[in-house]
Coordinates of N, CA and C in Angstrom, one line a residue:
M1 N -24.9 -59.5 -26.2 CA -25.3 -59.4 -24.8 C -26.8 -59.1 -24.7
T2 N -27.5 -59.8 -23.9 CA -28.9 -59.7 -23.7 C -29.1 -58.8 -22.5
E3 N -30.0 -57.8 -22.6 CA -30.4 -56.9 -21.6 C -31.2 -57.6 -20.5
S4 N -30.9 -57.5 -19.3 CA -31.7 -58.1 -18.2 C -32.9 -57.3 -18.0
V5 N -34.1 -57.9 -18.1 CA -35.3 -57.3 -17.9 C -36.0 -58.0 -16.8
D6 N -36.6 -57.3 -15.8 CA -37.3 -57.9 -14.7 C -38.8 -57.5 -14.8
Q7 N -39.6 -58.4 -14.3 CA -41.1 -58.2 -14.5 C -41.7 -58.0 -13.1
F8 N -42.8 -57.2 -13.1 CA -43.6 -57.0 -12.0 C -45.1 -57.3 -12.4
H9 N -45.8 -58.0 -11.6 CA -47.2 -58.3 -11.9 C -48.0 -58.3 -10.6
A10 N -49.1 -57.7 -10.7 CA -50.0 -57.7 -9.5 C -51.5 -57.6 -10.0
R11 N -52.3 -58.3 -9.3 CA -53.8 -58.2 -9.6 C -54.4 -57.8 -8.3
I12 N -55.1 -56.6 -8.3 CA -55.7 -56.1 -7.1 C -57.2 -55.9 -7.4
T13 N -57.9 -55.5 -6.3 CA -59.3 -55.1 -6.6 C -59.3 -53.5 -6.5
S14 N -60.5 -53.0 -6.9 CA -60.7 -51.6 -6.9 C -61.0 -51.0 -5.6
D15 N -60.5 -51.6 -4.5 CA -60.7 -51.1 -3.2 C -59.5 -50.1 -2.9
T16 N -59.9 -48.9 -2.5 CA -58.9 -47.9 -2.3 C -57.8 -48.3 -1.2
A17 N -58.2 -49.3 -0.4 CA -57.2 -49.7 0.6 C -56.0 -50.5 -0.1
D18 N -56.2 -51.0 -1.3 CA -55.1 -51.7 -2.0 C -54.1 -50.7 -2.7
V19 N -54.5 -49.5 -2.9 CA -53.6 -48.5 -3.6 C -52.3 -48.2 -2.9
A20 N -52.3 -47.9 -1.6 CA -51.1 -47.6 -0.9 C -50.2 -48.8 -0.9
R21 N -50.7 -50.0 -0.6 CA -49.9 -51.2 -0.6 C -49.2 -51.5 -1.9
I22 N -50.0 -51.4 -3.0 CA -49.4 -51.7 -4.3 C -48.4 -50.6 -4.7
R23 N -48.6 -49.4 -4.3 CA -47.7 -48.3 -4.6 C -46.4 -48.6 -3.9
K24 N -46.4 -48.9 -2.7 CA -45.2 -49.2 -1.9 C -44.4 -50.4 -2.5
T25 N -45.1 -51.4 -2.8 CA -44.5 -52.6 -3.4 C -43.9 -52.2 -4.8
F26 N -44.6 -51.4 -5.6 CA -44.0 -51.1 -6.9 C -42.8 -50.1 -6.7
E27 N -42.9 -49.2 -5.8 CA -41.7 -48.3 -5.6 C -40.5 -49.1 -5.2
A28 N -40.7 -50.2 -4.4 CA -39.5 -51.1 -4.0 C -39.0 -51.7 -5.3
F29 N -39.9 -52.2 -6.2 CA -39.4 -52.8 -7.4 C -38.6 -51.8 -8.2
L30 N -39.0 -50.5 -8.3 CA -38.3 -49.5 -9.0 C -36.9 -49.3 -8.4
A31 N -36.9 -49.2 -7.1 CA -35.6 -48.9 -6.4 C -34.6 -50.0 -6.7
V32 N -35.1 -51.3 -6.7 CA -34.2 -52.4 -7.0 C -33.6 -52.3 -8.4
H33 N -34.3 -51.6 -9.3 CA -33.9 -51.5 -10.7 C -33.2 -50.2 -10.9
G34 N -32.7 -49.5 -9.9 CA -31.8 -48.4 -10.1 C -32.5 -47.0 -10.2
F35 N -33.8 -46.9 -10.0 CA -34.4 -45.6 -10.0 C -34.1 -44.9 -8.7
D36 N -33.7 -43.7 -8.8 CA -33.4 -42.9 -7.5 C -34.7 -42.5 -6.8
A37 N -34.6 -41.9 -5.7 CA -35.7 -41.6 -4.8 C -36.7 -40.7 -5.5
K38 N -36.2 -39.7 -6.3 CA -37.1 -38.7 -7.0 C -37.9 -39.4 -8.0
N39 N -37.2 -40.2 -8.9 CA -37.9 -40.9 -10.0 C -38.9 -41.9 -9.4
T40 N -38.4 -42.6 -8.4 CA -39.3 -43.6 -7.8 C -40.6 -43.0 -7.2
G41 N -40.4 -41.9 -6.6 CA -41.6 -41.2 -6.0 C -42.5 -40.6 -7.1
E42 N -42.0 -40.1 -8.2 CA -42.8 -39.6 -9.3 C -43.6 -40.7 -9.9
I43 N -42.9 -41.8 -10.2 CA -43.5 -42.9 -10.9 C -44.6 -43.6 -10.0
G44 N -44.2 -43.6 -8.7 CA -45.2 -44.2 -7.7 C -46.4 -43.3 -7.6
L45 N -46.3 -42.0 -7.7 CA -47.4 -41.0 -7.7 C -48.3 -41.2 -9.0
V46 N -47.6 -41.4 -10.1 CA -48.4 -41.7 -11.3 C -49.2 -43.0 -11.2
L47 N -48.6 -44.0 -10.7 CA -49.3 -45.3 -10.5 C -50.5 -45.0 -9.5
N48 N -50.3 -44.3 -8.4 CA -51.3 -44.0 -7.5 C -52.5 -43.3 -8.1
E49 N -52.1 -42.3 -8.9 CA -53.2 -41.5 -9.6 C -53.9 -42.3 -10.6
A50 N -53.2 -43.1 -11.4 CA -53.9 -44.0 -12.4 C -54.8 -45.0 -11.7
L51 N -54.4 -45.6 -10.6 CA -55.3 -46.5 -9.9 C -56.5 -45.8 -9.3
A52 N -56.3 -44.6 -8.8 CA -57.4 -43.8 -8.2 C -58.4 -43.4 -9.3
N53 N -57.9 -43.1 -10.5 CA -58.8 -42.8 -11.6 C -59.6 -44.0 -12.1
V54 N -58.9 -45.2 -12.1 CA -59.7 -46.4 -12.5 C -60.8 -46.6 -11.5
I55 N -60.5 -46.5 -10.2 CA -61.5 -46.7 -9.1 C -62.6 -45.7 -9.3
R56 N -62.3 -44.5 -9.4 CA -63.3 -43.4 -9.5 C -64.1 -43.4 -10.7
H57 N -63.4 -43.5 -11.9 CA -64.1 -43.3 -13.2 C -64.5 -44.6 -13.8
A58 N -63.6 -45.5 -14.0 CA -64.0 -46.8 -14.7 C -65.0 -47.6 -13.9
Y59 N -64.7 -47.7 -12.6 CA -65.6 -48.5 -11.7 C -66.6 -47.8 -10.8
E60 N -66.6 -46.4 -10.9 CA -67.5 -45.6 -10.2 C -67.5 -45.9 -8.7
G61 N -66.3 -46.2 -8.1 CA -66.2 -46.5 -6.7 C -66.5 -47.9 -6.2
M62 N -66.9 -48.8 -7.1 CA -67.2 -50.1 -6.7 C -65.8 -50.8 -6.2
P63 N -65.8 -51.3 -5.0 CA -64.5 -51.8 -4.4 C -64.1 -53.2 -4.8
D64 N -64.8 -53.9 -5.5 CA -64.5 -55.3 -5.7 C -64.2 -55.7 -7.2
Q65 N -63.8 -54.7 -8.0 CA -63.5 -55.0 -9.4 C -62.0 -55.2 -9.7
P66 N -61.7 -56.0 -10.7 CA -60.3 -56.3 -10.9 C -59.5 -55.2 -11.6
I67 N -58.2 -55.1 -11.2 CA -57.3 -54.2 -11.8 C -56.0 -55.0 -11.9
E68 N -55.4 -55.0 -13.1 CA -54.2 -55.8 -13.3 C -53.0 -54.8 -13.7
I69 N -51.9 -55.0 -13.0 CA -50.7 -54.1 -13.2 C -49.6 -55.0 -13.6
T70 N -49.0 -54.7 -14.8 CA -47.8 -55.4 -15.2 C -46.7 -54.3 -15.5
A71 N -45.5 -54.7 -15.3 CA -44.4 -53.7 -15.6 C -43.2 -54.5 -15.9
S72 N -42.3 -53.9 -16.7 CA -41.0 -54.4 -17.0 C -40.0 -53.3 -16.8
A73 N -38.8 -53.6 -16.2 CA -37.8 -52.6 -16.0 C -36.5 -53.2 -16.5
D74 N -35.7 -52.3 -17.0 CA -34.3 -52.6 -17.4 C -33.5 -51.3 -17.2
S75 N -32.2 -51.4 -17.7 CA -31.3 -50.2 -17.4 C -31.8 -48.9 -18.1
N76 N -32.7 -49.0 -19.0 CA -33.2 -47.8 -19.8 C -34.4 -47.2 -19.2
G77 N -35.2 -47.9 -18.4 CA -36.4 -47.4 -17.9 C -37.4 -48.4 -17.5
V78 N -38.7 -48.0 -17.4 CA -39.7 -48.9 -17.0 C -41.0 -48.7 -17.9
S79 N -41.6 -49.8 -18.2 CA -42.9 -49.8 -18.9 C -43.9 -50.4 -18.0
I80 N -45.1 -49.7 -18.0 CA -46.2 -50.1 -17.1 C -47.5 -50.3 -17.9
E81 N -48.2 -51.3 -17.6 CA -49.6 -51.4 -18.1 C -50.5 -51.6 -17.0
I82 N -51.6 -50.9 -17.1 CA -52.7 -51.0 -16.1 C -54.0 -51.3 -16.8
R83 N -54.5 -52.5 -16.5 CA -55.7 -53.0 -17.2 C -56.9 -53.0 -16.3
D84 N -58.0 -52.5 -16.8 CA -59.3 -52.5 -16.0 C -60.4 -53.1 -17.0
W85 N -61.5 -53.5 -16.4 CA -62.6 -54.0 -17.1 C -63.8 -53.1 -16.8
G86 N -63.6 -51.8 -16.8 CA -64.6 -50.8 -16.4 C -65.3 -50.3 -17.7
K87 N -65.6 -49.0 -17.6 CA -66.4 -48.3 -18.7 C -65.7 -48.3 -20.0
G88 N -64.4 -48.2 -20.1 CA -63.7 -48.2 -21.3 C -63.8 -46.9 -22.1
I89 N -63.9 -45.8 -21.3 CA -64.0 -44.5 -22.0 C -62.6 -43.8 -21.9
V90 N -62.1 -43.5 -23.1 CA -60.8 -42.8 -23.2 C -60.9 -41.4 -22.6
P91 N -60.1 -41.1 -21.6 CA -60.3 -39.7 -21.0 C -59.6 -38.6 -21.9
I92 N -60.2 -37.5 -21.8 CA -59.6 -36.3 -22.5 C -58.6 -35.6 -21.5
I93 N -57.4 -35.5 -22.0 CA -56.4 -34.9 -21.2 C -56.3 -33.4 -21.5
V94 N -56.8 -32.6 -20.5 CA -56.8 -31.1 -20.7 C -55.5 -30.6 -20.3
D95 N -55.0 -29.6 -21.1 CA -53.8 -28.9 -20.8 C -53.9 -28.2 -19.4
E96 N -52.9 -28.4 -18.6 CA -53.0 -27.9 -17.2 C -53.2 -26.4 -17.2
H97 N -52.8 -25.7 -18.2 CA -52.9 -24.2 -18.3 C -54.3 -23.8 -18.7
Q98 N -55.1 -24.8 -19.3 CA -56.5 -24.5 -19.6 C -57.5 -24.8 -18.5
K99 N -56.9 -25.4 -17.5 CA -57.8 -25.8 -16.3 C -58.2 -24.6 -15.5
D100 N -59.4 -24.5 -15.1 CA -59.9 -23.5 -14.3 C -59.4 -23.7 -12.9
P101 N -58.5 -22.8 -12.4 CA -57.9 -23.0 -11.0 C -58.9 -23.0 -9.9
H102 N -60.1 -22.5 -10.1 CA -61.1 -22.4 -9.1 C -62.0 -23.7 -8.9
K103 N -61.8 -24.6 -9.9 CA -62.5 -25.9 -9.8 C -61.6 -27.0 -9.4
P104 N -61.9 -27.8 -8.4 CA -61.1 -28.8 -7.9 C -61.0 -30.0 -8.9
G105 N -59.9 -30.7 -8.9 CA -59.8 -31.9 -9.7 C -59.3 -31.6 -11.1
G106 N -59.0 -32.6 -11.9 CA -58.7 -32.4 -13.3 C -57.2 -32.2 -13.6
L107 N -56.4 -32.3 -12.6 CA -54.9 -32.1 -12.8 C -54.2 -33.4 -12.8
G108 N -54.8 -34.5 -12.5 CA -54.1 -35.8 -12.4 C -53.6 -36.2 -13.7
L109 N -54.4 -36.2 -14.8 CA -53.9 -36.7 -16.1 C -52.8 -35.8 -16.7
P110 N -52.9 -34.4 -16.6 CA -51.8 -33.6 -17.1 C -50.5 -33.9 -16.3
C111 N -50.6 -34.1 -15.0 CA -49.4 -34.4 -14.2 C -48.8 -35.7 -14.6
M112 N -49.7 -36.7 -14.8 CA -49.2 -38.0 -15.2 C -48.5 -37.9 -16.5
K113 N -49.1 -37.2 -17.5 CA -48.4 -37.0 -18.8 C -47.1 -36.3 -18.7
K114 N -47.0 -35.4 -17.8 CA -45.8 -34.6 -17.6 C -44.7 -35.5 -17.0
M115 N -45.0 -36.4 -16.1 CA -44.0 -37.1 -15.3 C -43.6 -38.4 -16.1
M116 N -44.3 -38.8 -17.1 CA -43.9 -40.0 -17.8 C -43.4 -39.6 -19.2
T117 N -42.6 -40.5 -19.8 CA -42.1 -40.3 -21.1 C -43.2 -40.4 -22.2
S118 N -44.0 -41.4 -21.9 CA -45.2 -41.6 -22.8 C -46.4 -42.2 -22.0
L119 N -47.6 -41.9 -22.5 CA -48.8 -42.3 -21.8 C -49.8 -42.5 -22.9
A120 N -50.5 -43.7 -22.9 CA -51.5 -44.0 -24.0 C -52.6 -44.8 -23.4
F121 N -53.8 -44.3 -23.6 CA -55.0 -45.1 -23.3 C -55.5 -45.9 -24.5
I122 N -55.7 -47.2 -24.3 CA -56.1 -48.0 -25.4 C -57.4 -48.7 -25.0
A123 N -58.5 -48.3 -25.6 CA -59.8 -48.8 -25.3 C -59.8 -50.3 -25.7
Q124 N -60.4 -51.1 -24.8 CA -60.5 -52.6 -25.0 C -62.0 -52.9 -25.2
P125 N -62.4 -54.0 -25.8 CA -63.8 -54.3 -25.9 C -64.5 -54.4 -24.6
D126 N -63.7 -54.6 -23.5 CA -64.3 -54.8 -22.2 C -63.6 -54.0 -21.1
G127 N -63.1 -52.8 -21.5 CA -62.5 -52.0 -20.5 C -61.4 -51.1 -21.1
M128 N -60.3 -50.9 -20.4 CA -59.2 -50.0 -20.8 C -57.9 -50.5 -20.5
L129 N -56.9 -50.2 -21.3 CA -55.5 -50.5 -21.1 C -54.7 -49.2 -21.1
L130 N -54.1 -48.9 -20.0 CA -53.2 -47.7 -19.9 C -51.8 -48.1 -20.0
K131 N -51.1 -47.6 -21.0 CA -49.6 -47.9 -21.2 C -48.8 -46.7 -20.8
L132 N -47.9 -46.9 -19.9 CA -47.0 -45.8 -19.4 C -45.6 -46.2 -19.6
H133 N -44.7 -45.3 -20.0 CA -43.3 -45.6 -20.1 C -42.5 -44.4 -19.5
R134 N -41.4 -44.7 -18.8 CA -40.5 -43.7 -18.3 C -39.1 -44.1 -18.5
L135 N -38.4 -43.3 -19.2 CA -36.9 -43.5 -19.3 C -36.2 -43.0 -18.1
K136 N -35.1 -43.6 -17.8 CA -34.3 -43.2 -16.7 C -33.6 -41.9 -17.0

C-alpha cells in the first residue's frame, strides 16, 4: 500500500503583506490533512516566524526578494522547506532560559525549535534552506 502524500508549493516575495495570506493558505492545507486546530495554529505560527525572520534578517527588510515554500503532508506529519536567497548566515539558537528577559526579541527560534519535531538550517551557496518537520 502506498502512503498518500500531498504537496504544497508557494513562491512569495519578502513583502510582510504576503505573510498572513500564505500562513492562512498553509493552515488550510494542514487542516485538510488532518491536523487539529492546536497543531495547525502552532505550525502556522512557526511558518509565520520563519518568514518574518527571512524578511528581517536574510533580506534586511527588502520587500521584493523571493521566498519559496514547499511542504508535503501525509498521515504521519508534515515536512516544510523554506528557501531564501539572502545572506545565508546560519542563526544561533539560544536556549530560551539563557535569554535576557529584559531584552526584546530572540525567542522566535527557540519557540520554533520547541514546536517542531526537527528544525535544520542548511546554508546554500546563494542563501539558506530551512527544513522543518512535525509529526502528528
